[in-house]
mmCIF file of C-alpha atoms in Angstrom:
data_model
loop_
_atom_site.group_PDB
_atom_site.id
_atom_site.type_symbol
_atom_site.label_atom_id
_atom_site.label_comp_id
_atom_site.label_asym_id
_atom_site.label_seq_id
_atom_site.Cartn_x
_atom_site.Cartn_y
_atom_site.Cartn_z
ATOM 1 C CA UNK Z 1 109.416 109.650 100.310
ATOM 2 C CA UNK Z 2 108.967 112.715 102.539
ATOM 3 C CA UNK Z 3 108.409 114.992 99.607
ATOM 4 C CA UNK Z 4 104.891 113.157 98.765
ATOM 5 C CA UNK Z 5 101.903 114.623 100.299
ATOM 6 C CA UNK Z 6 99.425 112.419 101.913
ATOM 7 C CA UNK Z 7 96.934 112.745 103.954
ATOM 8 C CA UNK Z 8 95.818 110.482 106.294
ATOM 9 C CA UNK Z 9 92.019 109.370 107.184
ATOM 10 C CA UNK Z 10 90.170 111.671 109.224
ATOM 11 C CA UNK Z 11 86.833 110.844 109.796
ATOM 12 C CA UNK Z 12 84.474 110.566 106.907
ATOM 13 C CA UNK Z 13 86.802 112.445 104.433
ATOM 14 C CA UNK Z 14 87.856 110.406 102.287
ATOM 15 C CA UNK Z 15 86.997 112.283 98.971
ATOM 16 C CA UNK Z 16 89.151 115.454 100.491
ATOM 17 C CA UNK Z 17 92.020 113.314 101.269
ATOM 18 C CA UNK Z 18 91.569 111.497 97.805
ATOM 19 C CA UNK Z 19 91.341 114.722 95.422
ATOM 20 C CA UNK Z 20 94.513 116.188 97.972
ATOM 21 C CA UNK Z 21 96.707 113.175 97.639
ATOM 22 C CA UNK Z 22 95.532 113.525 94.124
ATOM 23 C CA UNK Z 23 96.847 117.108 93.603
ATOM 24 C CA UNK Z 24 99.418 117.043 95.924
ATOM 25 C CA UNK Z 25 98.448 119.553 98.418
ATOM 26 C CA UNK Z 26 95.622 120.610 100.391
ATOM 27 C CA UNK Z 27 93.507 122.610 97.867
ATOM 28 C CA UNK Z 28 89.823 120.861 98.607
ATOM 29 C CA UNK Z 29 88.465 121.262 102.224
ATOM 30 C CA UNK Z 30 85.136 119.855 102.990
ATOM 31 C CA UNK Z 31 83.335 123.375 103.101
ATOM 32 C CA UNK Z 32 84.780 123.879 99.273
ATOM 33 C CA UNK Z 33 83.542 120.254 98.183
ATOM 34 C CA UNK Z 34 80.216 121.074 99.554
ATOM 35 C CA UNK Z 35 80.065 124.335 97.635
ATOM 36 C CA UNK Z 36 80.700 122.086 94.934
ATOM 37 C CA UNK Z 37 77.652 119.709 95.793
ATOM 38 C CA UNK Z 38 75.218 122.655 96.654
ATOM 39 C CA UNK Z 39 76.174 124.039 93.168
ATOM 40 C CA UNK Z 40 74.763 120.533 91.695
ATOM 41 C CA UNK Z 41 71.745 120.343 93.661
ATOM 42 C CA UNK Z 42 69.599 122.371 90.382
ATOM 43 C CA UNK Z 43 70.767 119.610 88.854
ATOM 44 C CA UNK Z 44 70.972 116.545 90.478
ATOM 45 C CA UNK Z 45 68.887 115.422 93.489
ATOM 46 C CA UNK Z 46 70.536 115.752 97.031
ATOM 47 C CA UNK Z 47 71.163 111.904 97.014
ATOM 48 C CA UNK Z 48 73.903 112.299 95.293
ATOM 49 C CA UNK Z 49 75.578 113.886 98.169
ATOM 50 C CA UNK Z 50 75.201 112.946 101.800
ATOM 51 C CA UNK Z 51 74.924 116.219 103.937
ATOM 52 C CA UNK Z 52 75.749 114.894 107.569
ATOM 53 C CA UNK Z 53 78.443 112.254 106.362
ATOM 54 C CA UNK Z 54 81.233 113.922 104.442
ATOM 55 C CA UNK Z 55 81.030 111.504 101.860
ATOM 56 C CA UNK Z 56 80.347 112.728 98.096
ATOM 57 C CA UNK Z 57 79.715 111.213 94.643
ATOM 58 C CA UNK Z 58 81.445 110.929 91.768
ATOM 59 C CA UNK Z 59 79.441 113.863 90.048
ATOM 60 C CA UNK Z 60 80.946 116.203 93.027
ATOM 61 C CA UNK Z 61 84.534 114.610 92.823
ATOM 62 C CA UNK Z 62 84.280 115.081 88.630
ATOM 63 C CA UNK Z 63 83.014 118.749 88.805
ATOM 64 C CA UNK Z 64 85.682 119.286 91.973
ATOM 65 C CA UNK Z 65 88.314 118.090 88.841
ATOM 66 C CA UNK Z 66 86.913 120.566 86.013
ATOM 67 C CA UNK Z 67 88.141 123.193 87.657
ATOM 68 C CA UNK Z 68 91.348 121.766 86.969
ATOM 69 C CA UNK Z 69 90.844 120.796 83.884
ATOM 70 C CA UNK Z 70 90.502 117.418 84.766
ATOM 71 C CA UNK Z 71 88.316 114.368 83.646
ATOM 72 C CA UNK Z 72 87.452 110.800 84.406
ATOM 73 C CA UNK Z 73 87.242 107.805 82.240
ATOM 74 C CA UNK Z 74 85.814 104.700 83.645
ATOM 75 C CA UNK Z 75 88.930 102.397 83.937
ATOM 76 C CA UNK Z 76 86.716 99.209 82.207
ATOM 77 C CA UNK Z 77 84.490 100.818 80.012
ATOM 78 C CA UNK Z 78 84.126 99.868 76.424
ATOM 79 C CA UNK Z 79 85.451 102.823 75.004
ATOM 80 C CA UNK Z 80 88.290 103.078 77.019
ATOM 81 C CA UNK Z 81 89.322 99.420 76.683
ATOM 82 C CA UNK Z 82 89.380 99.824 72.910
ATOM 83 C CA UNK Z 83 92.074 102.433 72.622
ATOM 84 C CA UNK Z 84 94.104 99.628 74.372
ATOM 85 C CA UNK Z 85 96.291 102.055 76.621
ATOM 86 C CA UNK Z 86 99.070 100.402 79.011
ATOM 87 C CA UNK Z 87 97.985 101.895 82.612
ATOM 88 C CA UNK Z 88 101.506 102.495 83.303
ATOM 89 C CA UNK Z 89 101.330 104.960 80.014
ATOM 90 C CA UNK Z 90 98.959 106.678 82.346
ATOM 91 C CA UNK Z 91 99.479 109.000 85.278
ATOM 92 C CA UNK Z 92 96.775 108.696 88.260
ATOM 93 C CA UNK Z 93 93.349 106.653 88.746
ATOM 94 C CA UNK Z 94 91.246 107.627 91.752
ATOM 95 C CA UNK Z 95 89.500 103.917 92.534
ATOM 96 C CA UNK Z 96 85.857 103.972 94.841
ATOM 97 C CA UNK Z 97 83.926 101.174 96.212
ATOM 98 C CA UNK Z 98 80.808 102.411 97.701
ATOM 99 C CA UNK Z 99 81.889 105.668 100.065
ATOM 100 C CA UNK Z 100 85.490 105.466 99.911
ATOM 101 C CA UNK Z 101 87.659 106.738 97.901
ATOM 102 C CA UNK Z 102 91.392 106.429 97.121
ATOM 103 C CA UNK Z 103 94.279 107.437 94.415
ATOM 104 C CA UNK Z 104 96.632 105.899 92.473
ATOM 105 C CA UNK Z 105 99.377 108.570 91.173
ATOM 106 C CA UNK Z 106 102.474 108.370 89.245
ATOM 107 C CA UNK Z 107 105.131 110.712 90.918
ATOM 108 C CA UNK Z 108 108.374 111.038 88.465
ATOM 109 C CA UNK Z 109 108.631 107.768 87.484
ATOM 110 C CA UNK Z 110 106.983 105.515 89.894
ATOM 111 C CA UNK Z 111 103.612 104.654 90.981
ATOM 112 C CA UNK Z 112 102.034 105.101 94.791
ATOM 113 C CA UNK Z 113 99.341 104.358 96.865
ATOM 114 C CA UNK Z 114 98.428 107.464 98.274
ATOM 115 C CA UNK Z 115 95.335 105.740 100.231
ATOM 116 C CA UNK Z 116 94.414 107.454 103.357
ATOM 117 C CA UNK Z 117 93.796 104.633 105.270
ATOM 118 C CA UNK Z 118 97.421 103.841 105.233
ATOM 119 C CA UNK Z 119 100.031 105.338 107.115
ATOM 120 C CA UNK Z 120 101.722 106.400 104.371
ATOM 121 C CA UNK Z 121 102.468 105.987 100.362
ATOM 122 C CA UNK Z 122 103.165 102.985 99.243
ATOM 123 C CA UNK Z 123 105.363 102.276 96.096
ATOM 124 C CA UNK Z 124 103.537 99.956 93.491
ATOM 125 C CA UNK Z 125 105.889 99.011 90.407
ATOM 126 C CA UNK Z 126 105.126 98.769 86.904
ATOM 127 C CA UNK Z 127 105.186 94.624 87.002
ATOM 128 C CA UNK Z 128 102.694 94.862 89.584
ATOM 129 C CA UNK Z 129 100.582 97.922 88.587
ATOM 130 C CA UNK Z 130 97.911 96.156 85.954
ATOM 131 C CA UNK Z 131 97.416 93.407 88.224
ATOM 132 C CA UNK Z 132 96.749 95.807 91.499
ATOM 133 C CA UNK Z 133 94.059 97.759 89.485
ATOM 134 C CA UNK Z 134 92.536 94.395 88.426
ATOM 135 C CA UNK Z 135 92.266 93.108 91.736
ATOM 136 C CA UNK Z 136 91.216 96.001 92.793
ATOM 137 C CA UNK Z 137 87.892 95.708 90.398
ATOM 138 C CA UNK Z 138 87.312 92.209 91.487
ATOM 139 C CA UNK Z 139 86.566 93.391 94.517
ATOM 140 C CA UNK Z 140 83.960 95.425 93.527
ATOM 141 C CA UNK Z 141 85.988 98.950 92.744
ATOM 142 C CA UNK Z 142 85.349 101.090 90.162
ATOM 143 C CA UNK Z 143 88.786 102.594 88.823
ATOM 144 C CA UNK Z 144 88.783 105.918 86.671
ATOM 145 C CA UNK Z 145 91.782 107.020 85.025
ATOM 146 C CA UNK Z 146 92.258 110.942 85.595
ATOM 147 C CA UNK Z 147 92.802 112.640 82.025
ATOM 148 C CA UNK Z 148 94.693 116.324 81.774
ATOM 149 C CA UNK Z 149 97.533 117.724 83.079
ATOM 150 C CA UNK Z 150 98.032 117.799 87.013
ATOM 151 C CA UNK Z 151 99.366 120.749 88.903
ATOM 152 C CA UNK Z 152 103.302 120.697 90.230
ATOM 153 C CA UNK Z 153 104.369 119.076 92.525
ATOM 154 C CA UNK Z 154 107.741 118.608 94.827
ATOM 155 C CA UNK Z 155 107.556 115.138 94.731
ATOM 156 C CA UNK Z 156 106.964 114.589 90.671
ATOM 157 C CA UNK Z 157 110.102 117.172 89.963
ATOM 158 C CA UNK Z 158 111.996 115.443 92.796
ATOM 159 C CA UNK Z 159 111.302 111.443 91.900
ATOM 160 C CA UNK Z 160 112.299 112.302 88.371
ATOM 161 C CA UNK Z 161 115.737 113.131 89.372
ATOM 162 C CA UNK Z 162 115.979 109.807 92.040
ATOM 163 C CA UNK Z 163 113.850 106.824 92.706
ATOM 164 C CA UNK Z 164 112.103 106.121 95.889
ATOM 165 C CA UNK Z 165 113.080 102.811 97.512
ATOM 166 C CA UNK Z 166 110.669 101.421 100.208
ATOM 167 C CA UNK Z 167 111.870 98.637 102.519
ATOM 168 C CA UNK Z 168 108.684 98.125 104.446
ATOM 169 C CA UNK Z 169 104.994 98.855 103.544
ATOM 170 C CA UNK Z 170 103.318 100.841 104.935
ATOM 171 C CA UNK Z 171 100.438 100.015 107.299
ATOM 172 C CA UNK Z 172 96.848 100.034 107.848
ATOM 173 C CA UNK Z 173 96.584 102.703 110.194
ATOM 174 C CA UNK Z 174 94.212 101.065 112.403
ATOM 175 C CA UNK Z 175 96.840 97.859 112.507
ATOM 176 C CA UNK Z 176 99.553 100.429 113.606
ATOM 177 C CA UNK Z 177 97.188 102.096 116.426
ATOM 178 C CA UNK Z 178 96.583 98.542 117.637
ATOM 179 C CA UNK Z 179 99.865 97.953 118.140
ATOM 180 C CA UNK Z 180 101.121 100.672 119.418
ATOM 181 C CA UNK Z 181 98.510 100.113 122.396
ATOM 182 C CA UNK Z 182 99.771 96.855 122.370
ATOM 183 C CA UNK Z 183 103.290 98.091 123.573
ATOM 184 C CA UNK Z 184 102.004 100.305 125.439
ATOM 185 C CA UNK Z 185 100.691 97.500 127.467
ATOM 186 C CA UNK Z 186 103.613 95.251 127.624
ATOM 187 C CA UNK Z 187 105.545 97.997 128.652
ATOM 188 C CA UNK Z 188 102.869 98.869 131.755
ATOM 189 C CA UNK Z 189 103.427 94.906 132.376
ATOM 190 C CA UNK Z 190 107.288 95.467 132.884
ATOM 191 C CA UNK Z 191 107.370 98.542 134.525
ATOM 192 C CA UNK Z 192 104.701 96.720 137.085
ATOM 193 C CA UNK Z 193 107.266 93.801 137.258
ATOM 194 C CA UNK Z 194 110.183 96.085 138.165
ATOM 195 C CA UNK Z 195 108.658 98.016 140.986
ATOM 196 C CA UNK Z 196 107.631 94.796 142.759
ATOM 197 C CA UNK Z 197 111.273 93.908 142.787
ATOM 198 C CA UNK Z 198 112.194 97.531 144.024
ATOM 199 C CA UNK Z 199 113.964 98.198 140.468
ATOM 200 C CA UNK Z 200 116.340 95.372 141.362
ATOM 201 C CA UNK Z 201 114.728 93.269 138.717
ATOM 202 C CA UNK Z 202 117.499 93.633 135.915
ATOM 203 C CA UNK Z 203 117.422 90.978 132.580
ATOM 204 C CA UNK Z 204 120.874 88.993 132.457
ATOM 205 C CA UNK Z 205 122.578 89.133 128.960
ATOM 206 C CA UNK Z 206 121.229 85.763 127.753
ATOM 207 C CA UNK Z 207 117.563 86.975 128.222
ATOM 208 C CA UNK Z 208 118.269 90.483 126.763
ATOM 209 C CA UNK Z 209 119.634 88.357 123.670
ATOM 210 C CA UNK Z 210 116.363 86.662 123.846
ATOM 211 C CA UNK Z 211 114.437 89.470 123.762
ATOM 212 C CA UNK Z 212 115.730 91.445 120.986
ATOM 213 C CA UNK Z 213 115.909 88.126 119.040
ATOM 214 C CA UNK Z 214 112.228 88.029 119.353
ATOM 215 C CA UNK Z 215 111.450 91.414 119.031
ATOM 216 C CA UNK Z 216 113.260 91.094 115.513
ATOM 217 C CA UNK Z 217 110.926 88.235 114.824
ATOM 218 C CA UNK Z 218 107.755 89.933 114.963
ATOM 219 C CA UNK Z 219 109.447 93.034 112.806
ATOM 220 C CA UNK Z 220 107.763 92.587 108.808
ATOM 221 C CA UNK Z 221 110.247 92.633 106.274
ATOM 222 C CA UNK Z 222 109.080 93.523 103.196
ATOM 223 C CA UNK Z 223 111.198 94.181 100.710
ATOM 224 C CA UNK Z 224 110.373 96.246 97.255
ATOM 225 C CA UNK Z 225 111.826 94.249 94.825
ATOM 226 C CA UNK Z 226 111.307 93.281 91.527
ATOM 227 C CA UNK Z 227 111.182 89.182 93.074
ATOM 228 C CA UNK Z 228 108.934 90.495 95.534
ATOM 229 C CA UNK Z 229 106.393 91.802 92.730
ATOM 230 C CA UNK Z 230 106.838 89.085 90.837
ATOM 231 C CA UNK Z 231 105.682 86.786 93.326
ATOM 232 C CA UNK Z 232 102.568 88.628 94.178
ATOM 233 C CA UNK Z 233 102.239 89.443 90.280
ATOM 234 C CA UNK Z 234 102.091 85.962 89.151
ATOM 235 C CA UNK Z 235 99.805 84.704 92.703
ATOM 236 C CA UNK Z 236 97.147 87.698 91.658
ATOM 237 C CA UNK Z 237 97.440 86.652 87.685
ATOM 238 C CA UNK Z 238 95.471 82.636 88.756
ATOM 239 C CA UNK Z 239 92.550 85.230 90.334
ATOM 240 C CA UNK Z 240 91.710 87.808 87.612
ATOM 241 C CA UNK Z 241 90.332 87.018 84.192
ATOM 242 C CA UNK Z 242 92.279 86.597 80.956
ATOM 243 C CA UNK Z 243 91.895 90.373 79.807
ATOM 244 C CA UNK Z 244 93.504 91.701 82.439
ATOM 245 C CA UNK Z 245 96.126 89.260 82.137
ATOM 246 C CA UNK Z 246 96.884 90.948 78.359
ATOM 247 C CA UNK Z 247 98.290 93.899 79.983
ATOM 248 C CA UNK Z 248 100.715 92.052 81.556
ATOM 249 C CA UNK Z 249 103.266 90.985 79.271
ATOM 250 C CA UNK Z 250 104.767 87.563 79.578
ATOM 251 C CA UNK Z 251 107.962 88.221 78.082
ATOM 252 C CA UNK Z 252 108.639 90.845 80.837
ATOM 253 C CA UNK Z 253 107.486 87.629 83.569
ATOM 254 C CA UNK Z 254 109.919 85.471 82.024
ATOM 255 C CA UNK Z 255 112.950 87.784 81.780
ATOM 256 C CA UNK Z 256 112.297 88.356 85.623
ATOM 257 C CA UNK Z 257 111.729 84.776 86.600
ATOM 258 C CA UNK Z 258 115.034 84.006 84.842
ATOM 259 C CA UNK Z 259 116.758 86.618 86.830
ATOM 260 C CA UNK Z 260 114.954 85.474 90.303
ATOM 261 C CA UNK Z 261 116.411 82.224 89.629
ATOM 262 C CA UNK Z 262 119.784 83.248 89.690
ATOM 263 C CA UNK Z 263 121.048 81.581 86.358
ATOM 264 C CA UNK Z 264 120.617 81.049 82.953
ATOM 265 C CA UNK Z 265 117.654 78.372 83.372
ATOM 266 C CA UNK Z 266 114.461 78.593 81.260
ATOM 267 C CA UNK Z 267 111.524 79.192 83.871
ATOM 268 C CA UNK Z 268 109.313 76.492 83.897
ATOM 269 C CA UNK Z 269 106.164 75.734 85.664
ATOM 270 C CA UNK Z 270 107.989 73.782 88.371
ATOM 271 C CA UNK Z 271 110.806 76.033 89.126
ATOM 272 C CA UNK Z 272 108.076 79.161 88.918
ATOM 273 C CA UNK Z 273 105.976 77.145 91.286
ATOM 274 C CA UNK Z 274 109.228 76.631 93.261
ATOM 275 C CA UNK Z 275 109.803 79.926 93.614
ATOM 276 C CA UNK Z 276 106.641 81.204 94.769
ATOM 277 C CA UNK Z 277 106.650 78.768 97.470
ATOM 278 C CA UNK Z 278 104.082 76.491 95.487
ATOM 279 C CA UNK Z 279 104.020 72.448 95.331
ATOM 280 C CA UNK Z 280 104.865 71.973 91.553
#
């Protein structure tokens, strides 16, 4: 996934990094998206844009998208809800909760989470897409769905030639800076250990085997698989309400849990339960 562009949190940019990741390149700085804010001011008051935080409203981000012939639709408003459109028939949302913002993008055939916050894209699948946007509202985001045709991109004419696979998620970044310190430290604690025995200090073969086997422990494997979604698919569908649930079909849930289960068994709420590591 080296081909996708994403930028990582800097500061208080958020809305840069949201409308780049968006785009897939770096075509808003902050001077341009304050150009864009100073050209709303005749218009709209100057709360709508916070001068010594980086941090812009939705009227900024929308105009910042005309010139692209862009638009946003409120993911959950009536009118859009009527036309009854599959999300994965879609191709990007940007999602905001207070000052942050974030996108969603389909690249060839897949979907990502280009947020900046993480240390890189992370692949969402279709099973799990609906469900991730409806979670996403619950706790308190408001999703738009970006309308009009986005520039070219590498990583669009690339992923519709191959698909992306993703064996671990990516992280928080501030998760991966903490532990990076932390092994940092822990290797300042051995380095201190082997100068107070001169260097002589060596591990014997039985503790090196011990070490690596709990190194390995701590390593998160996280496999992208359709199992995998379908275990976080059907914990997320007993939190959101019953509309959302409508988007996700259950003949597509049961064709999967028949294949997680390895055999030509009807799924049933005590081998689903089973599977998901639930008491029936």
């Amino acid at each position: 996934m080296e081909s996708i562009f994403h930028e990582k949190q800097e500061g208080s940019l958020c809305a840069q990094h949201c409308l780049n990741n968006l785009l897939q390149g770096e075509y808003f700085s902050p001077v341009e998206l304050s150009s864009v804010a100073h050209q709303l001011l005749h218009v709209f008051t100057a709360a709508f844009w916070k001068y010594d935080s980086g941090f812009f409203s939705i009227q900024v981000i929308s105009n910042a998208l005309k010139v692209w012939g862009l638009e946003l639709i409120l993911f959950n408003s009536p009118e859009y809800q009527r036309l009854r459109i599959n999300p994965i028939n879609e191709r990007s949302f940007i999602c905001n909760y207070k000052e942050y913002w974030f996108t969603v993008r389909k690249l060839g055939k897949q979907w990502f989470n280009l947020n900046s916050l993480l240390t890189g894209p992370e692949l969402v699948s279709d099973t799990y897409l609906a469900l991730f946007l409806a979670q996403l509202q619950q706790e308190g985001y408001s999703v738009f769905v970006v309308k009009g045709d986005l520039p070219d991109c590498e990583a669009d004419q690339l992923l519709q030639m191959i698909r992306a696979q993703q064996m671990h998620r990516p992280k928080p970044i501030g998760e991966e800076l903490a532990q990076l310190k932390e092994q940092r430290v822990h290797k300042t604690d051995l380095e201190r250990v082997l100068e107070a025995n001169d260097g002589s200090a060596m591990l014997d073969e039985d503790e090196e085997d011990l070490q690596r086997a709990l190194a390995l422990s701590c390593q998160e494997i996280d496999m992208e698989d359709e199992e995998a979604d379908l275990r976080r698919a059907i914990q997320l569908s007993m939190q959101v309400p019953e509309i959302y649930l409508k988007i996700f079909h259950g003949h597509q849930v049961q064709i999967l849990l028949q294949k997680s289960l390895g055999r030509d068994e009807k799924p049933t709420l005590k081998n689903s339960s089973k599977m998901l590591g639930l008491q029936a």
